[in-house]
């Protein structure tokens, strides 16, 4: 038998095919309130200084520091500067103006005396302690000068970035468009969720699951289709999908059986379908249709999930600026046996003492996989790993 | 001066007020495809067995193991069982039926001979190696028996849970309704995003930022309102908010100034507004209006973000089943000074060697905060922490 392609080789080919399509970085303009979790395409800058004007850091009295150097002293209060002052005020020598936190500090004043350091008196306010020049005054531009980048390009927008953009008065932000992913699940035996089952039929798992995986990896799901093992129907779905998406995922139809619709339609178009030396996984492939990458995943729901996680999750997350989810070393809590020749991705559950393999190797064990939280990566040449050994696990 | 309330005391009061409102756990029914990231209210069970019928694990030939115990042997092939068989077939003794992966294994057959272990011949197929009873057959119910819980209640739904529910044929799932949060930002000086600024005016930061923080913590944003320092306008916004939300957040209007609209309206309704011994933070409070908790955050955008993160984020994330974000110990990479008497939450940036304080303590430094990734928690009684000491940091 021809040597099977390794996981790393296949990952490299998928990345070479899919990467450029995801890297196209089309942009869209969104109102600031709709940008949480999106990635900036351009830096956000502030046109004016932040804060926009010199303002009080405390509720208290704007003063000339020369007047409040020797204390106690009683000074007359000329009025109040409210938070929203509509015109510049000027503080006369030897006087005070009351200010609220955030209010403009009037011309002439160079400090704010906190209200806690004062006492009201007939004819004015007693300043109890001396105040330094500049005290409790926030200078205009002390957070950011005009033209400052307040959120760099390629930032994954968290609330604090939205806060900085809002402070800069920005109403709309240019963000990277999410990659659009289309999913086509195939199989004559597959029926939609909730439909009754005849003998030999199963409910669709791949359509809804690959859509959820793509969404979780930061993509927008352009469409989910379900086609029987009929080349014409699959071809129709495929053309719809490549017209709507930056990446098309198919599930099923790439095995050695007699009704392998994905292979039948895509191999004449140059698809590369081959056996990958991994389990679950098996035969899978890729093609480019009208310039859009099509990745052909196995039809088995566990194999499809594992293959997505290994081959596509890093590419999508990378493209949208989400942090990658790296494999981590971890002690194996219970010994495991593994068939030689294929790299195994066993489902595992992490506990304090390490990771336990769960649910067996069968790639039909969808419920067992729901109870797992990691994939245990067992190299192809390994047939036994003892308890306490370190294994590499990939968080789900 | 009266003793200021500590962070832990205030957190306890907020939890006592807000917790029951968020714990009400109203539910909604969603189509499975819309449930990613939601939390199940009820377990999802499978009515039938999974897999629903005995099926082939490989492409190959269904056989009676008694017929393939001694090999090589050539047996006639009676036809093909396609993946979607519409009626039960029976395998005659001494015969084979071709099967594709996932197809029903016919009555009488008790094993599948993988196609790789066969060769086609005139008059039939040669079986090259003996096959054990049960080999390459997935029994009905081997993943889950009828009535099995395939996704427990209170599960934060990841794609693999959606896969298990889909396999069970479930079209709709009962999930916890997201808590609805309303935000009211106050301040006569505050103008909406993008509006031009007159002297003394600033752009709204709190409305859009608190909405983003609530959304990030798993809540649904019911409304965001912006009111001037006018009690009638604030009261109107408040009534709209308590009618629409499970939790109302206000920003500003709780300080010691003359125009403190939140205090003016809420204190007659029993609000508890007090100085918290934290920085940024200062005066803040809470009330219950028509049975809906109202949490009054400071108006300063950095203080509002820090207070939300300390007091509300854990409650919201806990209520929606998102993992909590615990404080973690970390070496301090550069010495810091801190005023005594108030617990400080300094903005910090994490690098390989530890956490660096950034941007200074000023609570107007919104842009500086955007560049931080953690809050450094400095106890009230501490005025200096040396480089290399361990500090507690709260990831943003």
mmCIF file with all atom_site columns, C-alpha atoms in Angstrom, chain A residues 249-375:
data_model
loop_
_atom_site.group_PDB
_atom_site.id
_atom_site.type_symbol
_atom_site.label_atom_id
_atom_site.label_alt_id
_atom_site.label_comp_id
_atom_site.label_asym_id
_atom_site.label_entity_id
_atom_site.label_seq_id
_atom_site.pdbx_PDB_ins_code
_atom_site.Cartn_x
_atom_site.Cartn_y
_atom_site.Cartn_z
_atom_site.occupancy
_atom_site.B_iso_or_equiv
_atom_site.pdbx_formal_charge
_atom_site.auth_seq_id
_atom_site.auth_comp_id
_atom_site.auth_asym_id
_atom_site.auth_atom_id
_atom_site.pdbx_PDB_model_num
ATOM 1   C CA . UNK A 1 249 ? -16.277 22.212 4.338   1.00 0.00 ? 249 UNK A CA 1
ATOM 2   C CA . UNK A 1 250 ? -17.756 18.945 3.141   1.00 0.00 ? 250 UNK A CA 1
ATOM 3   C CA . UNK A 1 251 ? -18.433 15.962 5.374   1.00 0.00 ? 251 UNK A CA 1
ATOM 4   C CA . UNK A 1 252 ? -18.520 12.398 4.100   1.00 0.00 ? 252 UNK A CA 1
ATOM 5   C CA . UNK A 1 253 ? -18.372 11.008 0.597   1.00 0.00 ? 253 UNK A CA 1
ATOM 6   C CA . UNK A 1 254 ? -14.598 10.546 0.444   1.00 0.00 ? 254 UNK A CA 1
ATOM 7   C CA . UNK A 1 255 ? -14.243 6.918  1.513   1.00 0.00 ? 255 UNK A CA 1
ATOM 8   C CA . UNK A 1 256 ? -13.721 3.736  -0.531  1.00 0.00 ? 256 UNK A CA 1
ATOM 9   C CA . UNK A 1 257 ? -17.399 2.816  -0.854  1.00 0.00 ? 257 UNK A CA 1
ATOM 10  C CA . UNK A 1 258 ? -19.473 2.770  -4.024  1.00 0.00 ? 258 UNK A CA 1
ATOM 11  C CA . UNK A 1 259 ? -21.451 5.958  -3.282  1.00 0.00 ? 259 UNK A CA 1
ATOM 12  C CA . UNK A 1 260 ? -18.721 8.485  -2.550  1.00 0.00 ? 260 UNK A CA 1
ATOM 13  C CA . UNK A 1 261 ? -20.323 11.591 -3.932  1.00 0.00 ? 261 UNK A CA 1
ATOM 14  C CA . UNK A 1 262 ? -17.696 14.126 -2.847  1.00 0.00 ? 262 UNK A CA 1
ATOM 15  C CA . UNK A 1 263 ? -14.912 12.128 -4.482  1.00 0.00 ? 263 UNK A CA 1
ATOM 16  C CA . UNK A 1 264 ? -16.985 11.534 -7.606  1.00 0.00 ? 264 UNK A CA 1
ATOM 17  C CA . UNK A 1 265 ? -17.645 15.224 -8.124  1.00 0.00 ? 265 UNK A CA 1
ATOM 18  C CA . UNK A 1 266 ? -14.390 16.716 -6.882  1.00 0.00 ? 266 UNK A CA 1
ATOM 19  C CA . UNK A 1 267 ? -11.727 14.323 -8.199  1.00 0.00 ? 267 UNK A CA 1
ATOM 20  C CA . UNK A 1 268 ? -12.416 15.329 -11.821 1.00 0.00 ? 268 UNK A CA 1
ATOM 21  C CA . UNK A 1 269 ? -11.920 18.919 -10.641 1.00 0.00 ? 269 UNK A CA 1
ATOM 22  C CA . UNK A 1 270 ? -8.470  18.063 -9.307  1.00 0.00 ? 270 UNK A CA 1
ATOM 23  C CA . UNK A 1 271 ? -9.307  17.177 -5.720  1.00 0.00 ? 271 UNK A CA 1
ATOM 24  C CA . UNK A 1 272 ? -6.593  15.501 -3.690  1.00 0.00 ? 272 UNK A CA 1
ATOM 25  C CA . UNK A 1 273 ? -8.305  12.781 -1.636  1.00 0.00 ? 273 UNK A CA 1
ATOM 26  C CA . UNK A 1 274 ? -6.072  10.442 0.286   1.00 0.00 ? 274 UNK A CA 1
ATOM 27  C CA . UNK A 1 275 ? -5.765  8.335  3.399   1.00 0.00 ? 275 UNK A CA 1
ATOM 28  C CA . UNK A 1 276 ? -4.249  10.304 6.292   1.00 0.00 ? 276 UNK A CA 1
ATOM 29  C CA . UNK A 1 277 ? -2.274  8.320  8.857   1.00 0.00 ? 277 UNK A CA 1
ATOM 30  C CA . UNK A 1 278 ? -4.531  9.370  11.725  1.00 0.00 ? 278 UNK A CA 1
ATOM 31  C CA . UNK A 1 279 ? -7.380  7.895  13.698  1.00 0.00 ? 279 UNK A CA 1
ATOM 32  C CA . UNK A 1 280 ? -10.096 9.056  13.822  1.00 0.00 ? 280 UNK A CA 1
ATOM 33  C CA . UNK A 1 281 ? -9.617  10.598 10.427  1.00 0.00 ? 281 UNK A CA 1
ATOM 34  C CA . UNK A 1 282 ? -8.975  8.253  7.543   1.00 0.00 ? 282 UNK A CA 1
ATOM 35  C CA . UNK A 1 283 ? -9.550  9.401  3.984   1.00 0.00 ? 283 UNK A CA 1
ATOM 36  C CA . UNK A 1 284 ? -10.019 13.119 3.456   1.00 0.00 ? 284 UNK A CA 1
ATOM 37  C CA . UNK A 1 285 ? -8.967  15.708 0.972   1.00 0.00 ? 285 UNK A CA 1
ATOM 38  C CA . UNK A 1 286 ? -9.158  19.145 -0.491  1.00 0.00 ? 286 UNK A CA 1
ATOM 39  C CA . UNK A 1 287 ? -9.819  20.960 -3.727  1.00 0.00 ? 287 UNK A CA 1
ATOM 40  C CA . UNK A 1 288 ? -10.120 24.451 -5.097  1.00 0.00 ? 288 UNK A CA 1
ATOM 41  C CA . UNK A 1 289 ? -13.385 25.235 -6.844  1.00 0.00 ? 289 UNK A CA 1
ATOM 42  C CA . UNK A 1 290 ? -13.691 28.577 -8.615  1.00 0.00 ? 290 UNK A CA 1
ATOM 43  C CA . UNK A 1 291 ? -10.848 29.827 -6.473  1.00 0.00 ? 291 UNK A CA 1
ATOM 44  C CA . UNK A 1 292 ? -12.516 28.857 -3.189  1.00 0.00 ? 292 UNK A CA 1
ATOM 45  C CA . UNK A 1 293 ? -10.839 26.224 -1.009  1.00 0.00 ? 293 UNK A CA 1
ATOM 46  C CA . UNK A 1 294 ? -12.946 23.142 -0.325  1.00 0.00 ? 294 UNK A CA 1
ATOM 47  C CA . UNK A 1 295 ? -11.808 20.924 2.534   1.00 0.00 ? 295 UNK A CA 1
ATOM 48  C CA . UNK A 1 296 ? -13.292 17.423 2.478   1.00 0.00 ? 296 UNK A CA 1
ATOM 49  C CA . UNK A 1 297 ? -13.683 16.011 5.958   1.00 0.00 ? 297 UNK A CA 1
ATOM 50  C CA . UNK A 1 298 ? -14.633 12.435 6.860   1.00 0.00 ? 298 UNK A CA 1
ATOM 51  C CA . UNK A 1 299 ? -18.325 11.657 7.265   1.00 0.00 ? 299 UNK A CA 1
ATOM 52  C CA . UNK A 1 300 ? -17.949 10.076 10.623  1.00 0.00 ? 300 UNK A CA 1
ATOM 53  C CA . UNK A 1 301 ? -19.002 12.715 13.188  1.00 0.00 ? 301 UNK A CA 1
ATOM 54  C CA . UNK A 1 302 ? -16.109 12.057 15.566  1.00 0.00 ? 302 UNK A CA 1
ATOM 55  C CA . UNK A 1 303 ? -13.613 11.990 12.699  1.00 0.00 ? 303 UNK A CA 1
ATOM 56  C CA . UNK A 1 304 ? -15.058 15.210 11.298  1.00 0.00 ? 304 UNK A CA 1
ATOM 57  C CA . UNK A 1 305 ? -14.753 16.987 14.665  1.00 0.00 ? 305 UNK A CA 1
ATOM 58  C CA . UNK A 1 306 ? -11.200 15.777 15.237  1.00 0.00 ? 306 UNK A CA 1
ATOM 59  C CA . UNK A 1 307 ? -10.105 16.656 11.693  1.00 0.00 ? 307 UNK A CA 1
ATOM 60  C CA . UNK A 1 308 ? -11.623 20.145 11.967  1.00 0.00 ? 308 UNK A CA 1
ATOM 61  C CA . UNK A 1 309 ? -9.881  20.678 15.304  1.00 0.00 ? 309 UNK A CA 1
ATOM 62  C CA . UNK A 1 310 ? -6.494  19.509 14.035  1.00 0.00 ? 310 UNK A CA 1
ATOM 63  C CA . UNK A 1 311 ? -6.475  21.051 10.549  1.00 0.00 ? 311 UNK A CA 1
ATOM 64  C CA . UNK A 1 312 ? -8.869  24.010 10.450  1.00 0.00 ? 312 UNK A CA 1
ATOM 65  C CA . UNK A 1 313 ? -9.269  25.469 13.937  1.00 0.00 ? 313 UNK A CA 1
ATOM 66  C CA . UNK A 1 314 ? -5.755  26.972 14.023  1.00 0.00 ? 314 UNK A CA 1
ATOM 67  C CA . UNK A 1 315 ? -6.189  28.506 10.544  1.00 0.00 ? 315 UNK A CA 1
ATOM 68  C CA . UNK A 1 316 ? -9.548  30.114 11.319  1.00 0.00 ? 316 UNK A CA 1
ATOM 69  C CA . UNK A 1 317 ? -8.575  31.362 14.764  1.00 0.00 ? 317 UNK A CA 1
ATOM 70  C CA . UNK A 1 318 ? -5.338  32.741 13.372  1.00 0.00 ? 318 UNK A CA 1
ATOM 71  C CA . UNK A 1 319 ? -7.181  34.492 10.555  1.00 0.00 ? 319 UNK A CA 1
ATOM 72  C CA . UNK A 1 320 ? -9.650  36.229 12.848  1.00 0.00 ? 320 UNK A CA 1
ATOM 73  C CA . UNK A 1 321 ? -7.085  37.094 15.501  1.00 0.00 ? 321 UNK A CA 1
ATOM 74  C CA . UNK A 1 322 ? -8.330  34.733 18.188  1.00 0.00 ? 322 UNK A CA 1
ATOM 75  C CA . UNK A 1 323 ? -5.608  33.235 20.379  1.00 0.00 ? 323 UNK A CA 1
ATOM 76  C CA . UNK A 1 324 ? -4.477  29.822 19.165  1.00 0.00 ? 324 UNK A CA 1
ATOM 77  C CA . UNK A 1 325 ? -5.173  26.840 21.399  1.00 0.00 ? 325 UNK A CA 1
ATOM 78  C CA . UNK A 1 326 ? -1.843  25.057 21.697  1.00 0.00 ? 326 UNK A CA 1
ATOM 79  C CA . UNK A 1 327 ? -1.280  21.427 22.670  1.00 0.00 ? 327 UNK A CA 1
ATOM 80  C CA . UNK A 1 328 ? 0.005   21.105 26.227  1.00 0.00 ? 328 UNK A CA 1
ATOM 81  C CA . UNK A 1 329 ? 2.041   18.360 27.920  1.00 0.00 ? 329 UNK A CA 1
ATOM 82  C CA . UNK A 1 330 ? 0.198   16.558 30.711  1.00 0.00 ? 330 UNK A CA 1
ATOM 83  C CA . UNK A 1 331 ? 0.701   13.367 32.749  1.00 0.00 ? 331 UNK A CA 1
ATOM 84  C CA . UNK A 1 332 ? -1.331  10.395 31.563  1.00 0.00 ? 332 UNK A CA 1
ATOM 85  C CA . UNK A 1 333 ? -3.420  9.146  34.511  1.00 0.00 ? 333 UNK A CA 1
ATOM 86  C CA . UNK A 1 334 ? -4.144  5.665  33.146  1.00 0.00 ? 334 UNK A CA 1
ATOM 87  C CA . UNK A 1 335 ? -2.097  3.544  30.730  1.00 0.00 ? 335 UNK A CA 1
ATOM 88  C CA . UNK A 1 336 ? -3.274  3.317  27.139  1.00 0.00 ? 336 UNK A CA 1
ATOM 89  C CA . UNK A 1 337 ? -2.760  0.988  24.196  1.00 0.00 ? 337 UNK A CA 1
ATOM 90  C CA . UNK A 1 338 ? -2.782  2.353  20.686  1.00 0.00 ? 338 UNK A CA 1
ATOM 91  C CA . UNK A 1 339 ? -2.548  0.657  17.267  1.00 0.00 ? 339 UNK A CA 1
ATOM 92  C CA . UNK A 1 340 ? 0.748   1.314  15.500  1.00 0.00 ? 340 UNK A CA 1
ATOM 93  C CA . UNK A 1 341 ? 0.908   3.019  12.123  1.00 0.00 ? 341 UNK A CA 1
ATOM 94  C CA . UNK A 1 342 ? -1.621  5.805  12.598  1.00 0.00 ? 342 UNK A CA 1
ATOM 95  C CA . UNK A 1 343 ? -1.393  8.842  14.868  1.00 0.00 ? 343 UNK A CA 1
ATOM 96  C CA . UNK A 1 344 ? -4.237  8.516  17.364  1.00 0.00 ? 344 UNK A CA 1
ATOM 97  C CA . UNK A 1 345 ? -6.328  11.359 18.763  1.00 0.00 ? 345 UNK A CA 1
ATOM 98  C CA . UNK A 1 346 ? -7.974  9.720  21.749  1.00 0.00 ? 346 UNK A CA 1
ATOM 99  C CA . UNK A 1 347 ? -10.676 11.512 23.637  1.00 0.00 ? 347 UNK A CA 1
ATOM 100 C CA . UNK A 1 348 ? -9.599  12.406 27.181  1.00 0.00 ? 348 UNK A CA 1
ATOM 101 C CA . UNK A 1 349 ? -10.870 13.943 30.386  1.00 0.00 ? 349 UNK A CA 1
ATOM 102 C CA . UNK A 1 350 ? -8.536  16.084 32.493  1.00 0.00 ? 350 UNK A CA 1
ATOM 103 C CA . UNK A 1 351 ? -8.542  15.608 36.261  1.00 0.00 ? 351 UNK A CA 1
ATOM 104 C CA . UNK A 1 352 ? -6.183  16.866 38.952  1.00 0.00 ? 352 UNK A CA 1
ATOM 105 C CA . UNK A 1 353 ? -3.878  13.866 38.589  1.00 0.00 ? 353 UNK A CA 1
ATOM 106 C CA . UNK A 1 354 ? -3.678  14.010 34.794  1.00 0.00 ? 354 UNK A CA 1
ATOM 107 C CA . UNK A 1 355 ? -5.597  13.026 31.703  1.00 0.00 ? 355 UNK A CA 1
ATOM 108 C CA . UNK A 1 356 ? -7.717  9.872  31.425  1.00 0.00 ? 356 UNK A CA 1
ATOM 109 C CA . UNK A 1 357 ? -8.595  8.340  28.051  1.00 0.00 ? 357 UNK A CA 1
ATOM 110 C CA . UNK A 1 358 ? -12.391 8.000  27.814  1.00 0.00 ? 358 UNK A CA 1
ATOM 111 C CA . UNK A 1 359 ? -14.950 6.362  25.621  1.00 0.00 ? 359 UNK A CA 1
ATOM 112 C CA . UNK A 1 360 ? -12.767 4.089  23.515  1.00 0.00 ? 360 UNK A CA 1
ATOM 113 C CA . UNK A 1 361 ? -11.332 4.654  20.073  1.00 0.00 ? 361 UNK A CA 1
ATOM 114 C CA . UNK A 1 362 ? -14.526 4.056  18.049  1.00 0.00 ? 362 UNK A CA 1
ATOM 115 C CA . UNK A 1 363 ? -15.172 7.012  15.816  1.00 0.00 ? 363 UNK A CA 1
ATOM 116 C CA . UNK A 1 364 ? -18.961 6.533  16.101  1.00 0.00 ? 364 UNK A CA 1
ATOM 117 C CA . UNK A 1 365 ? -18.865 7.424  19.825  1.00 0.00 ? 365 UNK A CA 1
ATOM 118 C CA . UNK A 1 366 ? -20.386 10.891 19.552  1.00 0.00 ? 366 UNK A CA 1
ATOM 119 C CA . UNK A 1 367 ? -21.884 10.873 23.035  1.00 0.00 ? 367 UNK A CA 1
ATOM 120 C CA . UNK A 1 368 ? -18.621 9.715  24.567  1.00 0.00 ? 368 UNK A CA 1
ATOM 121 C CA . UNK A 1 369 ? -16.848 12.573 22.800  1.00 0.00 ? 369 UNK A CA 1
ATOM 122 C CA . UNK A 1 370 ? -19.292 15.068 24.316  1.00 0.00 ? 370 UNK A CA 1
ATOM 123 C CA . UNK A 1 371 ? -17.948 14.024 27.714  1.00 0.00 ? 371 UNK A CA 1
ATOM 124 C CA . UNK A 1 372 ? -14.311 14.622 26.749  1.00 0.00 ? 372 UNK A CA 1
ATOM 125 C CA . UNK A 1 373 ? -12.452 17.878 27.085  1.00 0.00 ? 373 UNK A CA 1
ATOM 126 C CA . UNK A 1 374 ? -9.196  17.157 25.265  1.00 0.00 ? 374 UNK A CA 1
ATOM 127 C CA . UNK A 1 375 ? -7.718  15.034 22.500  1.00 0.00 ? 375 UNK A CA 1
#
